[in-house]
JSON list of C-alpha atoms in Angstrom, two decimals:
[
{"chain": "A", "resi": 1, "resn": "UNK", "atom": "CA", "xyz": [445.17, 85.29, 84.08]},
{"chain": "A", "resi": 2, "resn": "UNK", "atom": "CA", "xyz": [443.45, 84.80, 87.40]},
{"chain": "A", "resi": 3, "resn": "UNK", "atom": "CA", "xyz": [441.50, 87.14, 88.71]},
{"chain": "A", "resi": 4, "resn": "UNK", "atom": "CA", "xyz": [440.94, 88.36, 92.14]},
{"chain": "A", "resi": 5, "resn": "UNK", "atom": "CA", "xyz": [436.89, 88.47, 93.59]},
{"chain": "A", "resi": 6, "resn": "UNK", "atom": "CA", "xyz": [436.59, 90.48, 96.58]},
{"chain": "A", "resi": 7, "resn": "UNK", "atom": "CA", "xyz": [432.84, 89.76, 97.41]},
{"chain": "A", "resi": 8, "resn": "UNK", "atom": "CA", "xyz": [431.04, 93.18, 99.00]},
{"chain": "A", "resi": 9, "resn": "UNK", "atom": "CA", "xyz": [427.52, 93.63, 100.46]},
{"chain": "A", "resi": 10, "resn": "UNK", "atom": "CA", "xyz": [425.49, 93.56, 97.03]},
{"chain": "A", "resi": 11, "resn": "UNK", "atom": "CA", "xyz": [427.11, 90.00, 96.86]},
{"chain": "A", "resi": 12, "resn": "UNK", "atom": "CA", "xyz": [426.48, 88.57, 100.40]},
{"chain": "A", "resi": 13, "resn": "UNK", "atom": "CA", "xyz": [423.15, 89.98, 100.08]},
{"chain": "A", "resi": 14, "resn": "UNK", "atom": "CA", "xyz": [422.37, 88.33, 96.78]},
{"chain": "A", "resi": 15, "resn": "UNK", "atom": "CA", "xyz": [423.69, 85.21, 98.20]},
{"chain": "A", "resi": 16, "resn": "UNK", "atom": "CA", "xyz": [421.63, 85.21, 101.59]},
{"chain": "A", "resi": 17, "resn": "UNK", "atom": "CA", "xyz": [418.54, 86.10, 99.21]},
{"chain": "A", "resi": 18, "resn": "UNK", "atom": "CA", "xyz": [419.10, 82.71, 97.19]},
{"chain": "A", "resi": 19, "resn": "UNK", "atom": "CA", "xyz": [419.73, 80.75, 100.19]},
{"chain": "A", "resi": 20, "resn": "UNK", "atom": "CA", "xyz": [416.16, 82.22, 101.68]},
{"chain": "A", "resi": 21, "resn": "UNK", "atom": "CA", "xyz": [414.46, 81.63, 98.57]},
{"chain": "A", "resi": 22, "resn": "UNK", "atom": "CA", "xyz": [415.67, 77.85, 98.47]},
{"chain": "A", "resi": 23, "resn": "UNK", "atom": "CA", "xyz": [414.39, 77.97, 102.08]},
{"chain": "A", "resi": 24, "resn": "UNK", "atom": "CA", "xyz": [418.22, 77.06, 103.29]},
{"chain": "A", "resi": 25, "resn": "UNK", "atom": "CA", "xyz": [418.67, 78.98, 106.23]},
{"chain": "A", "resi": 26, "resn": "UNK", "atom": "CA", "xyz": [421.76, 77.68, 107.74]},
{"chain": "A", "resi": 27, "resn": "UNK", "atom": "CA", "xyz": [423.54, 78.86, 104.48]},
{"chain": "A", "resi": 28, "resn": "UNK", "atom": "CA", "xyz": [422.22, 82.51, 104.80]},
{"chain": "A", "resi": 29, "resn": "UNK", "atom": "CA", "xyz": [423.14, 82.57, 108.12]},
{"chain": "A", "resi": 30, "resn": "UNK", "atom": "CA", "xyz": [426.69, 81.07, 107.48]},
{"chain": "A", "resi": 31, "resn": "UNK", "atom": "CA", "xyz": [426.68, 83.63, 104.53]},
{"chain": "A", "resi": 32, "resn": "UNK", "atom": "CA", "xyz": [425.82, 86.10, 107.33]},
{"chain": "A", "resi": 33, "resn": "UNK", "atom": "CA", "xyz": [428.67, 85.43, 109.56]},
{"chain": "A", "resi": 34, "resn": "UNK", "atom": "CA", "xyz": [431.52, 85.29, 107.12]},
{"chain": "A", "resi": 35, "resn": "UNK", "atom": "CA", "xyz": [429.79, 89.15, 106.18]},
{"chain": "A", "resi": 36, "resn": "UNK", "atom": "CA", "xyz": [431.41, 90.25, 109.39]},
{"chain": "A", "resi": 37, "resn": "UNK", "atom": "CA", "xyz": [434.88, 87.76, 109.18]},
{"chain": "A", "resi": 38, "resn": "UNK", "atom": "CA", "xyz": [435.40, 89.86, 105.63]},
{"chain": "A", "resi": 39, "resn": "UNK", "atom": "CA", "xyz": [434.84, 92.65, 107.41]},
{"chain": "A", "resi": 40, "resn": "UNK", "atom": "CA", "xyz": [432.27, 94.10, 104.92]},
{"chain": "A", "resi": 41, "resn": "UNK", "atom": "CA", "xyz": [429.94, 95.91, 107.07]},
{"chain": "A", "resi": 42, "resn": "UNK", "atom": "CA", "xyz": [426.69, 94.79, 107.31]},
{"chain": "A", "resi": 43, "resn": "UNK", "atom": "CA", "xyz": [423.85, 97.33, 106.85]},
{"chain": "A", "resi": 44, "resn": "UNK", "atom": "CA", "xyz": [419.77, 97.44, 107.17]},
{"chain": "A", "resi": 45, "resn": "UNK", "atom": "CA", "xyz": [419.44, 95.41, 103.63]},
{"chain": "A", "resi": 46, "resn": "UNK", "atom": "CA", "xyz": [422.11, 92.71, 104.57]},
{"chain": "A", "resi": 47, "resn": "UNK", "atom": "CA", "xyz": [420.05, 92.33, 108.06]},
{"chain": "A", "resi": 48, "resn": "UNK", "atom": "CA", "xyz": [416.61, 92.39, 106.64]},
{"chain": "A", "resi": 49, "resn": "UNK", "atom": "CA", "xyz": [417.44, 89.73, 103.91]},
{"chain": "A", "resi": 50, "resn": "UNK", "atom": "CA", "xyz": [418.89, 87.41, 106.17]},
{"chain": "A", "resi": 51, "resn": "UNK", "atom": "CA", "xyz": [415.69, 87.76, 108.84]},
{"chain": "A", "resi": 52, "resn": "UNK", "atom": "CA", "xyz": [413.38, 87.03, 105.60]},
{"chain": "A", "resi": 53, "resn": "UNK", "atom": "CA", "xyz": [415.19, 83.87, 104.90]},
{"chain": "A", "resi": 54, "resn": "UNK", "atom": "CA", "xyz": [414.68, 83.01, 108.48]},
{"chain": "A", "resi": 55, "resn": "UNK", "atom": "CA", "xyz": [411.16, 83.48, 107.99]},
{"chain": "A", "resi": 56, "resn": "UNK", "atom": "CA", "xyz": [411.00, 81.86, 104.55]},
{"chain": "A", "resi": 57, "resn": "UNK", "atom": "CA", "xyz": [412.35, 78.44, 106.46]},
{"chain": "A", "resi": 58, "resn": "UNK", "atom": "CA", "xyz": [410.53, 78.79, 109.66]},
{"chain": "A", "resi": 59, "resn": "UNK", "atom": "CA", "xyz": [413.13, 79.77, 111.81]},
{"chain": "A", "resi": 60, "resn": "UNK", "atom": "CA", "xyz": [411.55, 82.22, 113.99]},
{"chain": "A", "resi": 61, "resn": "UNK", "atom": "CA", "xyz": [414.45, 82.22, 116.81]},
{"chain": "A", "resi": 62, "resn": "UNK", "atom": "CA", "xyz": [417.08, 82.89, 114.48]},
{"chain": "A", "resi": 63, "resn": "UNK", "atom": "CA", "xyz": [414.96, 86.02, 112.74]},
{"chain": "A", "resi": 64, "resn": "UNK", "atom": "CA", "xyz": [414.44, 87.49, 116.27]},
{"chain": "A", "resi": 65, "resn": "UNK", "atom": "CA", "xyz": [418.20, 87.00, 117.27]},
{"chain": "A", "resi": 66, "resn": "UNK", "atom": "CA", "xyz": [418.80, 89.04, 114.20]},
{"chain": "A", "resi": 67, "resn": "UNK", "atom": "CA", "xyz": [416.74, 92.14, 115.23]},
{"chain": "A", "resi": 68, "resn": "UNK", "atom": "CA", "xyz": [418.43, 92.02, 118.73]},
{"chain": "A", "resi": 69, "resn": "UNK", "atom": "CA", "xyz": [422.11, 91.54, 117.21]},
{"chain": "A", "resi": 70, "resn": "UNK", "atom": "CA", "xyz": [421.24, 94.73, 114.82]},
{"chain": "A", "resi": 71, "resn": "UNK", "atom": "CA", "xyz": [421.24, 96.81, 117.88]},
{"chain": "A", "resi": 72, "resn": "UNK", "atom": "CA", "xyz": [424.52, 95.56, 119.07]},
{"chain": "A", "resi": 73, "resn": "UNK", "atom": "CA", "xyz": [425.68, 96.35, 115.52]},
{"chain": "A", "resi": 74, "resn": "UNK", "atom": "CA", "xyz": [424.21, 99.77, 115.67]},
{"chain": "A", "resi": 75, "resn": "UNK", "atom": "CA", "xyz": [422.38, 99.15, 112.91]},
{"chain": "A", "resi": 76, "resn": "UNK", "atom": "CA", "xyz": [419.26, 100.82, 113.28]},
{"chain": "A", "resi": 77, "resn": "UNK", "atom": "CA", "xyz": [415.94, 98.44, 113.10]},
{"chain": "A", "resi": 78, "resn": "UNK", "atom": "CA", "xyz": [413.24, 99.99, 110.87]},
{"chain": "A", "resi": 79, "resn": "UNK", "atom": "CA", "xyz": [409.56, 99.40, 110.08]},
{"chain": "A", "resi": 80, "resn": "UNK", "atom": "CA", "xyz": [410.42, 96.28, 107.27]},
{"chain": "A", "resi": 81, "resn": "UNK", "atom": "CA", "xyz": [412.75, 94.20, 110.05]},
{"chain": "A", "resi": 82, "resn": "UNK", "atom": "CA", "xyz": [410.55, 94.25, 112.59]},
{"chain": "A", "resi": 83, "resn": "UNK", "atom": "CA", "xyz": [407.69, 93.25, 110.33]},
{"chain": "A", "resi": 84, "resn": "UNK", "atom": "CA", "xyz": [409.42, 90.54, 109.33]},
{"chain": "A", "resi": 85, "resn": "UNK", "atom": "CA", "xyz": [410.27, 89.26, 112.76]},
{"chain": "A", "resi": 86, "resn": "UNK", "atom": "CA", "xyz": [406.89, 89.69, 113.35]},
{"chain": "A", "resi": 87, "resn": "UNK", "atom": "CA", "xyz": [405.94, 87.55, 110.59]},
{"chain": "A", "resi": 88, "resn": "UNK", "atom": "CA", "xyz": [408.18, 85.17, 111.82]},
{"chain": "A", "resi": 89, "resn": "UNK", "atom": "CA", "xyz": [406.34, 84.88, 115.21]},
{"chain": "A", "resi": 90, "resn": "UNK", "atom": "CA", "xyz": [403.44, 84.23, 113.31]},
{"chain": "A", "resi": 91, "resn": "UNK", "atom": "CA", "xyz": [404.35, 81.48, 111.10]},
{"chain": "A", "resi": 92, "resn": "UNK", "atom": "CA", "xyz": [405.20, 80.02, 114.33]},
{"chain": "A", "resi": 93, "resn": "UNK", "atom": "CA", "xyz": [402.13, 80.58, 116.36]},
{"chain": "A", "resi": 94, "resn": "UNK", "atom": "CA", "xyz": [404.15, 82.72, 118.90]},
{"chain": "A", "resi": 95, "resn": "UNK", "atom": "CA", "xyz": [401.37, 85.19, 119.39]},
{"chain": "A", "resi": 96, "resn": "UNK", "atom": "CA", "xyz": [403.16, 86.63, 122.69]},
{"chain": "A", "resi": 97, "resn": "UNK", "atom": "CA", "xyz": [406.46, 86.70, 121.32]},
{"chain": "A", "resi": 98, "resn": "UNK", "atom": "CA", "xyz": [404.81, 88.73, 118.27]},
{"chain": "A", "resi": 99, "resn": "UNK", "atom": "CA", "xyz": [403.51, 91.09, 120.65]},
{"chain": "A", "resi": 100, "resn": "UNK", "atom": "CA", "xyz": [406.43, 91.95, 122.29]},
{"chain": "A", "resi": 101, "resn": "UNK", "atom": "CA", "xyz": [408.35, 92.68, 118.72]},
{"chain": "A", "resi": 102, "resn": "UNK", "atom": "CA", "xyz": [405.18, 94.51, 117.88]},
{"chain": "A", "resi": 103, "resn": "UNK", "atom": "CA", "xyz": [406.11, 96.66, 121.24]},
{"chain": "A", "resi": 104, "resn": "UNK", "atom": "CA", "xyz": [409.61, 97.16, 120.41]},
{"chain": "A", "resi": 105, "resn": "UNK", "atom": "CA", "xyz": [408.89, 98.48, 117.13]},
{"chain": "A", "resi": 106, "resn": "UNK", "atom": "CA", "xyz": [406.74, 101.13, 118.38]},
{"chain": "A", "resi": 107, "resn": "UNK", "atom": "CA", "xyz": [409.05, 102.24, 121.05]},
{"chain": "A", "resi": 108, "resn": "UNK", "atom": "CA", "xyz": [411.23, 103.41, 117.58]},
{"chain": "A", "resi": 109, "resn": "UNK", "atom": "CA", "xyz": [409.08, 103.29, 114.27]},
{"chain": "A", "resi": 110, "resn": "UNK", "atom": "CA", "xyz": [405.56, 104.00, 113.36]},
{"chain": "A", "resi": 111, "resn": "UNK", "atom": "CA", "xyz": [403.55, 100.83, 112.48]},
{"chain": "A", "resi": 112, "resn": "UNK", "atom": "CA", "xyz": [401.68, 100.12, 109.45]},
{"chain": "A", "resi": 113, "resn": "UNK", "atom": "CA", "xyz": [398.99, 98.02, 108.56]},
{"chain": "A", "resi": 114, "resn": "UNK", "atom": "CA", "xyz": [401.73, 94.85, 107.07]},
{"chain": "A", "resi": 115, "resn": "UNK", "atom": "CA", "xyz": [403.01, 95.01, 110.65]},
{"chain": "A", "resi": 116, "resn": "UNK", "atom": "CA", "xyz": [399.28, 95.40, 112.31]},
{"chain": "A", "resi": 117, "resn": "UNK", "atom": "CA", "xyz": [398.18, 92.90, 110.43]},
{"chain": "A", "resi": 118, "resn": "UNK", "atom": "CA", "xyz": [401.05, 90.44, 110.92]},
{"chain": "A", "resi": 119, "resn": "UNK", "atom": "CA", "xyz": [400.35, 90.57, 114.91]},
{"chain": "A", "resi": 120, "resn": "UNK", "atom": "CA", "xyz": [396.73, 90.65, 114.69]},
{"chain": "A", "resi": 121, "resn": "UNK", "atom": "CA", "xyz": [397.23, 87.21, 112.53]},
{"chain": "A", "resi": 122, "resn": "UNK", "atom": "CA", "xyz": [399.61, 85.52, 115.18]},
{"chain": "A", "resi": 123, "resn": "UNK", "atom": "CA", "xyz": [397.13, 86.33, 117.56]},
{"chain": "A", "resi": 124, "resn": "UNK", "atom": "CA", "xyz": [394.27, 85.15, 115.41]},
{"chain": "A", "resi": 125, "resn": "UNK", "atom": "CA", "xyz": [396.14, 81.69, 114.75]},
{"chain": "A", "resi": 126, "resn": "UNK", "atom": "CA", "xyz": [396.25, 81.00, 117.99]},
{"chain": "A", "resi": 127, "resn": "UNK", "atom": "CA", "xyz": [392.82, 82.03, 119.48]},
{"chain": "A", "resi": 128, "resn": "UNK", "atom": "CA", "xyz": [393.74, 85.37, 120.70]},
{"chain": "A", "resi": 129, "resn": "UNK", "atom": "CA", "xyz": [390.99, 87.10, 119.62]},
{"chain": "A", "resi": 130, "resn": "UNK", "atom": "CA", "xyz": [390.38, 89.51, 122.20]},
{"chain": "A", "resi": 131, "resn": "UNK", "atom": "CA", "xyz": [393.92, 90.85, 121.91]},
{"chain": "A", "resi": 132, "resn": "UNK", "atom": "CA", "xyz": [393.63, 90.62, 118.20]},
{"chain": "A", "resi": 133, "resn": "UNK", "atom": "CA", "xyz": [390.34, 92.95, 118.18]},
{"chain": "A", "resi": 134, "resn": "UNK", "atom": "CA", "xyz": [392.50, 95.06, 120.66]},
{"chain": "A", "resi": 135, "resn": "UNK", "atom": "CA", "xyz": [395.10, 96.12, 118.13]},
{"chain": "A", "resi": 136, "resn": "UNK", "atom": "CA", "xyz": [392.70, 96.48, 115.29]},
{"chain": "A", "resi": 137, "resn": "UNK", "atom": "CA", "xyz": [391.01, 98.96, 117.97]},
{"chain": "A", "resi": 138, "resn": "UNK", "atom": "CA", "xyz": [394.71, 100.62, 118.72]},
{"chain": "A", "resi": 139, "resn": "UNK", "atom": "CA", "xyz": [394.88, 100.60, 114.93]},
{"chain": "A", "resi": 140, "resn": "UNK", "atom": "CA", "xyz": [392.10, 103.03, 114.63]},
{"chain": "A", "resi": 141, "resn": "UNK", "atom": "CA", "xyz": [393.34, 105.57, 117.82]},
{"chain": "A", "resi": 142, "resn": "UNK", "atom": "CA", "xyz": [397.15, 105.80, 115.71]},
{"chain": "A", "resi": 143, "resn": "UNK", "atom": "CA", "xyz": [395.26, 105.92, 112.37]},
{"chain": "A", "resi": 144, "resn": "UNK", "atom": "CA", "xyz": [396.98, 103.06, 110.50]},
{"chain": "A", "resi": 145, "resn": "UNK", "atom": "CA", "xyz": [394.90, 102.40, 107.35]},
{"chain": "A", "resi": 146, "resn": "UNK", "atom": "CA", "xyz": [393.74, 99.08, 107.74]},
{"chain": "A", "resi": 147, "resn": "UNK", "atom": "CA", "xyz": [393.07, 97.10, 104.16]},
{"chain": "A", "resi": 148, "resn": "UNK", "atom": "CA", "xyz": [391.79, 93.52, 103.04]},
{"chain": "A", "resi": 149, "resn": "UNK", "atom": "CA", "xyz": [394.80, 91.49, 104.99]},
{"chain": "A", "resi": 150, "resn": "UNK", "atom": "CA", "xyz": [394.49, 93.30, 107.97]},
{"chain": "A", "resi": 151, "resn": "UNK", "atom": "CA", "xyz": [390.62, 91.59, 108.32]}
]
């Protein structure tokens, strides 16, 4: 008897989390694309695992195309994608690039101190330091709770 597997999100997802935990990026973003060829819609979780397997693999371009595609999806960004794209910027030294994603995400979502901490690292890294004491100073004016990563 043979069996018919129709793969749905909770697959595609578990799949793209394997392929970012084995640091194999190309397959979770191959996983990614045949998502939308089987027409299962992707959703926030789908997005966000395949941007953290980006990240896990260095891949900072690819994470950041993600974030902008989501919008073009109308799937709505939230606090965890754009603190892994910022993360991403950071594991890459892109301290500018990190700002700007820092920027978006306030435009829609309140920060925390995982995403304050993430840009105030990628500026850190690279000798920012000014503009890292900056947003532990704009940390303070929005109230986000800093704690023992964010210093």
């Amino acid at each position: 008897v043979r069996s018919i597997f129709k793969p749905d999100k909770m697959a595609f997802t578990s799949v793209i989390s394997a392929c970012g935990k084995a640091t194999k990026w190309e397959k979770a973003i191959q996983s990614f694309s045949v998502i939308a060829q089987a027409i299962v819609e992707s959703d926030r979780m789908v997005y966000l695992t395949t941007i953290n397997a980006c990240v896990k693999s260095g891949v900072w371009k690819h994470a950041l195309h993600l974030v902008s595609s989501m919008a073009q999806s109308k799937v709505e960004s939230d606090l965890s994608t754009f603190s892994a794209a910022i993360s991403a910027c950071n594991t890459a030294s892109e301290w500018k690039t990190a700002l700007h994603v820092f920027s978006m995400m306030e435009q829609s979502v309140d920060s925390d101190a995982i995403s304050c901490g993430a840009a105030i690292s990628a500026c850190a890294k690279c000798g920012e330091w000014e503009k890292a004491l900056q947003l532990i100073s704009d940390m303070a004016k929005i109230e986000v709770e800093s704690n023992v990563i964010t210093f």
